[in-house]
PDB file of C-alpha atoms in Angstrom:
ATOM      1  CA  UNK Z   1       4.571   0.664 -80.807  1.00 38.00           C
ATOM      2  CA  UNK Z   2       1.456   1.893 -80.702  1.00 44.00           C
ATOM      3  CA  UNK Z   3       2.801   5.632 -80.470  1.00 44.00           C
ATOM      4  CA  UNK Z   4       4.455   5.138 -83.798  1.00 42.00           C
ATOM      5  CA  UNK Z   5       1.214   3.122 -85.135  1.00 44.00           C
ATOM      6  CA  UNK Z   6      -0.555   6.754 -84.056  1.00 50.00           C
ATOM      7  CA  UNK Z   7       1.967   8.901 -85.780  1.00 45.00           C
ATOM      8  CA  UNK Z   8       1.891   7.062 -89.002  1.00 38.00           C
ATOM      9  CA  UNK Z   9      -1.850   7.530 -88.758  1.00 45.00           C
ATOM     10  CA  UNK Z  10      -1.596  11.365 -88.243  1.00 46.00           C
ATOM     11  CA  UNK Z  11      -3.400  11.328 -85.177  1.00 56.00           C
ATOM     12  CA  UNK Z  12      -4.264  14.493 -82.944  1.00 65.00           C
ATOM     13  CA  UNK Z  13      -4.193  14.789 -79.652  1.00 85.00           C
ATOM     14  CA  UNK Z  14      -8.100  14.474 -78.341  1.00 89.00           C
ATOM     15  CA  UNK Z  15      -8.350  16.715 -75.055  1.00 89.00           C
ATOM     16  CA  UNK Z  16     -10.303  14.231 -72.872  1.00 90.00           C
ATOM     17  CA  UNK Z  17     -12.767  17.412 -72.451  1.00 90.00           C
ATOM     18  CA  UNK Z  18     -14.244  16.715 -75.884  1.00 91.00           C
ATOM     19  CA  UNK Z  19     -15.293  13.454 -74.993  1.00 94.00           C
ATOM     20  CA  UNK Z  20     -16.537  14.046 -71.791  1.00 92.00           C
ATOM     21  CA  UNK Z  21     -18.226  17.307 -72.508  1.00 91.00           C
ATOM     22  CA  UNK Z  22     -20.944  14.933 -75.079  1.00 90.00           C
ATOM     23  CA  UNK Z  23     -21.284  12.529 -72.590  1.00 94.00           C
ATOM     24  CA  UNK Z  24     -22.151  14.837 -69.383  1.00 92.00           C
ATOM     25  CA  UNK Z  25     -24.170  16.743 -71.820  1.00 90.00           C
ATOM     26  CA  UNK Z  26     -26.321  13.443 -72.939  1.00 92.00           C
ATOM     27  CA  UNK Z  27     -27.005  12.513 -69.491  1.00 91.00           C
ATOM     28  CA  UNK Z  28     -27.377  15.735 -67.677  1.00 86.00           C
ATOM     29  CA  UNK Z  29     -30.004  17.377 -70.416  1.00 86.00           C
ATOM     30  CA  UNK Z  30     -31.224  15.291 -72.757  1.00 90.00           C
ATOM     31  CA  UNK Z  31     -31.384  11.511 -70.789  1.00 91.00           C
ATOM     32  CA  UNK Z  32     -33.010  12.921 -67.287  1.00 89.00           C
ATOM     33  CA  UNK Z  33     -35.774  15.066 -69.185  1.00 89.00           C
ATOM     34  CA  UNK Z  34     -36.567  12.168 -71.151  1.00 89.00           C
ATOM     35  CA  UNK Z  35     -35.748  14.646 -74.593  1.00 91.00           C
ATOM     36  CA  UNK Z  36     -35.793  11.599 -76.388  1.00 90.00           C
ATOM     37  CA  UNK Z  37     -34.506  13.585 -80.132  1.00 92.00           C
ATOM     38  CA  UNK Z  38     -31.623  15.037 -78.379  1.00 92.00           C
ATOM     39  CA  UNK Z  39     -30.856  11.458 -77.094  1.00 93.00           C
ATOM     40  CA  UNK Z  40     -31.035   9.825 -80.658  1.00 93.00           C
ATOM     41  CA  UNK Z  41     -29.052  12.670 -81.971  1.00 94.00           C
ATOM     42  CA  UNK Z  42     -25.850  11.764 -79.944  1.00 94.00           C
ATOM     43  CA  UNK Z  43     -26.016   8.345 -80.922  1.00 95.00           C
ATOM     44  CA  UNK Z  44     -25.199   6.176 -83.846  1.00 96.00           C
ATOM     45  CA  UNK Z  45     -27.700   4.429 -85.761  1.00 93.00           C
ATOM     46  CA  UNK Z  46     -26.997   1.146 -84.343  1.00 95.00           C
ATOM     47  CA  UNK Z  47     -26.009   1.840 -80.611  1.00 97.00           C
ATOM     48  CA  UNK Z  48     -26.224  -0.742 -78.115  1.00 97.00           C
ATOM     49  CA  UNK Z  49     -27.335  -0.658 -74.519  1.00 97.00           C
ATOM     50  CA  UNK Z  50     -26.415  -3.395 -72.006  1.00 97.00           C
ATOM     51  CA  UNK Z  51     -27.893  -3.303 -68.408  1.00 96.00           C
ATOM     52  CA  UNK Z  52     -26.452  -5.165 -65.760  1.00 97.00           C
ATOM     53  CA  UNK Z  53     -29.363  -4.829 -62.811  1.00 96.00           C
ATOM     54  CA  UNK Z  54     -29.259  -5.873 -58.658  1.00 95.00           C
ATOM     55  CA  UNK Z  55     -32.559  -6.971 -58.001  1.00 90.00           C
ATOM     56  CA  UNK Z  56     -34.160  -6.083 -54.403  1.00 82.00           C
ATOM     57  CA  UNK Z  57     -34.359  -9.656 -53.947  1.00 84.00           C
ATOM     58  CA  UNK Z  58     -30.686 -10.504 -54.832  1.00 86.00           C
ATOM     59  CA  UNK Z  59     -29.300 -11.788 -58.096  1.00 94.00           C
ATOM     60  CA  UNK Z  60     -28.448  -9.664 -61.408  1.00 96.00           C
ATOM     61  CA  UNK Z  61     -30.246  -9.199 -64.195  1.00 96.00           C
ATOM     62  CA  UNK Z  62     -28.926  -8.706 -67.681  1.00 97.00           C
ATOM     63  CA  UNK Z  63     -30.782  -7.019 -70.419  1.00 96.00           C
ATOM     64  CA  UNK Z  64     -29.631  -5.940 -73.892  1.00 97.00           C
ATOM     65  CA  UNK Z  65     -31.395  -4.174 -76.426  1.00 97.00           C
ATOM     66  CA  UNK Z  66     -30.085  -1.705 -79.833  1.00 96.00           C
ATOM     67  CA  UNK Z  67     -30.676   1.637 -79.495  1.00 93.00           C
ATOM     68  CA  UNK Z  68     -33.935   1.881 -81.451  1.00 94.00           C
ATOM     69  CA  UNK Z  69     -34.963  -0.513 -78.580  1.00 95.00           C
ATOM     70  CA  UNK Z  70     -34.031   1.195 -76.003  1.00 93.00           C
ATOM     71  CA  UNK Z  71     -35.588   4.876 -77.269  1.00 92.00           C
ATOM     72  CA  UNK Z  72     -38.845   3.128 -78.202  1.00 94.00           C
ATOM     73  CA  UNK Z  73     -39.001   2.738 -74.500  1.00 92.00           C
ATOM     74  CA  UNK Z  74     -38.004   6.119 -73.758  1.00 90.00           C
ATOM     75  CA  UNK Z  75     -40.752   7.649 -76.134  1.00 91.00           C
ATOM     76  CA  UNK Z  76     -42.799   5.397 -74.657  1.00 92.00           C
ATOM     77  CA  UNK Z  77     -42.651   6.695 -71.405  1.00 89.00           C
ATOM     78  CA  UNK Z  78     -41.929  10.325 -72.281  1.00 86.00           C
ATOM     79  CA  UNK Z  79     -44.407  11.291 -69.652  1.00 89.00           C
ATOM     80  CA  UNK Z  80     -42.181   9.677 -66.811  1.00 89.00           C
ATOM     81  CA  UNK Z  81     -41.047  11.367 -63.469  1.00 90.00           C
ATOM     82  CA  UNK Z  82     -37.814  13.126 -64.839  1.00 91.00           C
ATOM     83  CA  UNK Z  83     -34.651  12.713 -63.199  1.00 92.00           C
ATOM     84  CA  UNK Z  84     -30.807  13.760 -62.656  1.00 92.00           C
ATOM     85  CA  UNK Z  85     -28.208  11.776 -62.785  1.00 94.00           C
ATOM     86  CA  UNK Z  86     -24.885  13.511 -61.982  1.00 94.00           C
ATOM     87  CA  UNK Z  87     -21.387  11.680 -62.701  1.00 95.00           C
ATOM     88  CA  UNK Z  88     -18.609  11.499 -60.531  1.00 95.00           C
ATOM     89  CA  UNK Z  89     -15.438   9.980 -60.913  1.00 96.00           C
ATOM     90  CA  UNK Z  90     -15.096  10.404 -64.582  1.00 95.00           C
ATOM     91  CA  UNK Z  91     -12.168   8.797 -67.023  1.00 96.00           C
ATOM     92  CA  UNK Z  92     -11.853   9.193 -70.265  1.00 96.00           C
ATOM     93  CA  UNK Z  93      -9.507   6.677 -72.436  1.00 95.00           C
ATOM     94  CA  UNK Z  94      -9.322   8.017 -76.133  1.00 95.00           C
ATOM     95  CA  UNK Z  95      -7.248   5.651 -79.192  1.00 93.00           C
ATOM     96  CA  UNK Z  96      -6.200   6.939 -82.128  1.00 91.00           C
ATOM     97  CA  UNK Z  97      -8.565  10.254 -81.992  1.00 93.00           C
ATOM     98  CA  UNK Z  98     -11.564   8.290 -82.981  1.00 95.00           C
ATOM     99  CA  UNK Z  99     -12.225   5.873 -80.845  1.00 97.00           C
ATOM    100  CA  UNK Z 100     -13.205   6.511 -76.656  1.00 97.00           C
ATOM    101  CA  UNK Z 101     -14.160   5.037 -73.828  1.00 97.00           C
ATOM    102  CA  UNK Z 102     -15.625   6.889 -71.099  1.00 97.00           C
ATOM    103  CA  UNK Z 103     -16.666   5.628 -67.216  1.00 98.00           C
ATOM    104  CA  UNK Z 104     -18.140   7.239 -64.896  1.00 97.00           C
ATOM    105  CA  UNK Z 105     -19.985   6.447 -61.685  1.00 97.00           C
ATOM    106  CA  UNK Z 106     -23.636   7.939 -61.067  1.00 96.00           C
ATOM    107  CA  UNK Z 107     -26.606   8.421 -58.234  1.00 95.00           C
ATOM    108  CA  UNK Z 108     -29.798   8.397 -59.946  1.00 94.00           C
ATOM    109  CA  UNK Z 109     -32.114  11.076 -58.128  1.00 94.00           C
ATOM    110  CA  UNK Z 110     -35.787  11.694 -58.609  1.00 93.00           C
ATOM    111  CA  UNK Z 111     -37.619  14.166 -56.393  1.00 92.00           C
ATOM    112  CA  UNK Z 112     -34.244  14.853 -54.143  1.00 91.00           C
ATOM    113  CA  UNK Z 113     -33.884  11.146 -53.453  1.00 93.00           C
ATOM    114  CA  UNK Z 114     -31.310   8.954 -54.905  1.00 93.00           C
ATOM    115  CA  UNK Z 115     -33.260   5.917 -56.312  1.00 93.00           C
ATOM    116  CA  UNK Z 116     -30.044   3.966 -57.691  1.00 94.00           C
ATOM    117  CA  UNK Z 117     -26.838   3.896 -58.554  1.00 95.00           C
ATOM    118  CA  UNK Z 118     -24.112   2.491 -60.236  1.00 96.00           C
ATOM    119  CA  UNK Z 119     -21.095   2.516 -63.167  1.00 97.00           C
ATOM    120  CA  UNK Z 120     -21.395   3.868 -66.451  1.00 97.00           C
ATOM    121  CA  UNK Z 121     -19.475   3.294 -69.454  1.00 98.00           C
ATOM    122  CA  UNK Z 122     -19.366   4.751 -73.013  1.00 98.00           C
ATOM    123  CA  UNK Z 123     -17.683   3.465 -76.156  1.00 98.00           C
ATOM    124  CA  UNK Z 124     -17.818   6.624 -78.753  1.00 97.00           C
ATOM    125  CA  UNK Z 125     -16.981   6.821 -81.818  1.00 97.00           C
ATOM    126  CA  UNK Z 126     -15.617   9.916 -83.625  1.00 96.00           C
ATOM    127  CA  UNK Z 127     -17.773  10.613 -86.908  1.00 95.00           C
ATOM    128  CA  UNK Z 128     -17.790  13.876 -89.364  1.00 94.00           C
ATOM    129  CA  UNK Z 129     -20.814  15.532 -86.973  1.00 92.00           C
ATOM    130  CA  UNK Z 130     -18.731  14.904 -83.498  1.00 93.00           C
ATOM    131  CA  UNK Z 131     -18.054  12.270 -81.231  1.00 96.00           C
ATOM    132  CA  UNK Z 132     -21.324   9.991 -80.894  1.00 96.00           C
ATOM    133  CA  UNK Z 133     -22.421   6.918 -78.559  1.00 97.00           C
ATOM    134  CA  UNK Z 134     -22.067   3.604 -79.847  1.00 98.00           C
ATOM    135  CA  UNK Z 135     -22.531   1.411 -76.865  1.00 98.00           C
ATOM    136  CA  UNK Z 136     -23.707   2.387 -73.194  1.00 97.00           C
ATOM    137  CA  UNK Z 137     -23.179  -0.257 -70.560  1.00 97.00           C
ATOM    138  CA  UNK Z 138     -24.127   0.540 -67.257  1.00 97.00           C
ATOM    139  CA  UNK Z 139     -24.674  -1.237 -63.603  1.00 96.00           C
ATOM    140  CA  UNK Z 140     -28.081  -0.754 -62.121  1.00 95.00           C
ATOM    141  CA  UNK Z 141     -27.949  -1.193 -57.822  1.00 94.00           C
ATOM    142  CA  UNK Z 142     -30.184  -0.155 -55.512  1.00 91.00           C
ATOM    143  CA  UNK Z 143     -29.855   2.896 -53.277  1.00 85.00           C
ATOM    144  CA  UNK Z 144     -27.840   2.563 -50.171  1.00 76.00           C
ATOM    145  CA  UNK Z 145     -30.380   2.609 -47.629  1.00 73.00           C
ATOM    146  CA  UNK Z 146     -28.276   5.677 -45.999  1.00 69.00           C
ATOM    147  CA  UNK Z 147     -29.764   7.809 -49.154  1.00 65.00           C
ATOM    148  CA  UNK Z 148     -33.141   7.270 -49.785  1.00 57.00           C
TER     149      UNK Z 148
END
């Protein structure tokens, strides 16, 4: 059904490579050196961010905030220790070539040492510019003690 419900729609095929290409991009060069115009450019006006966070003490945290939220923080704190934060274990789900959902997991490293890590996971949204991130959703843990 929903093959025929794609046809009738004149859908394209969406190599998984264009959605994962913005994505890798977003959080390999713009998120990690705190560039925080490149980060508003790839998403839409009113993205959402949801944190789910282990604390050191034990117990999970949950924070939500929109996306002009979330990158008044980041401007905030444009002087930060940068990071990298390289994805592994990347799928990409894409409906009707304008709609996708991409998870990933990722190590958070400062300085050489992984500080965190966790699941992320993109909803995108395909608009006339390119695909762009409407809600990032991620779990925050703390390093295994075997990396820091």
């Amino acid at each position: 059904m929903a093959g025929r419900a794609c046809q009738a729609m004149a859908c394209a095929r969406v190599p998984a490579s264009a959605v994962r290409s913005p994505v890798v991009g977003w959080v390999s060069k713009k998120l990690g050196s705190r560039d925080a115009a490149g980060v508003r450019a790839a998403m839409t006006p009113k993205a959402l961010l949801v944190v789910v966070r282990q604390r050191p003490e034990g117990g999970f945290t949950n924070t939500m905030q929109t996306g002009e939220e979330w990158l008044a923080q980041l401007e905030k704190n444009a002087n930060a220790p940068k990071f990298e934060e390289p994805l592994t274990n990347v799928r990409v789900t894409v409906d009707s070539g304008h709609l996708a959902y991409v998870r990933a997991d990722f190590t958070v490293v400062r300085d050489g040492k992984v500080i965190s890590h966790g699941v992320d996971h993109f909803t995108l949204v395909k608009e006339p510019d390119g695909w762009k991130i409407a809600a990032v959703a991620y779990t925050s843990l703390p390093a295994p003690a075997s990396t820091r």
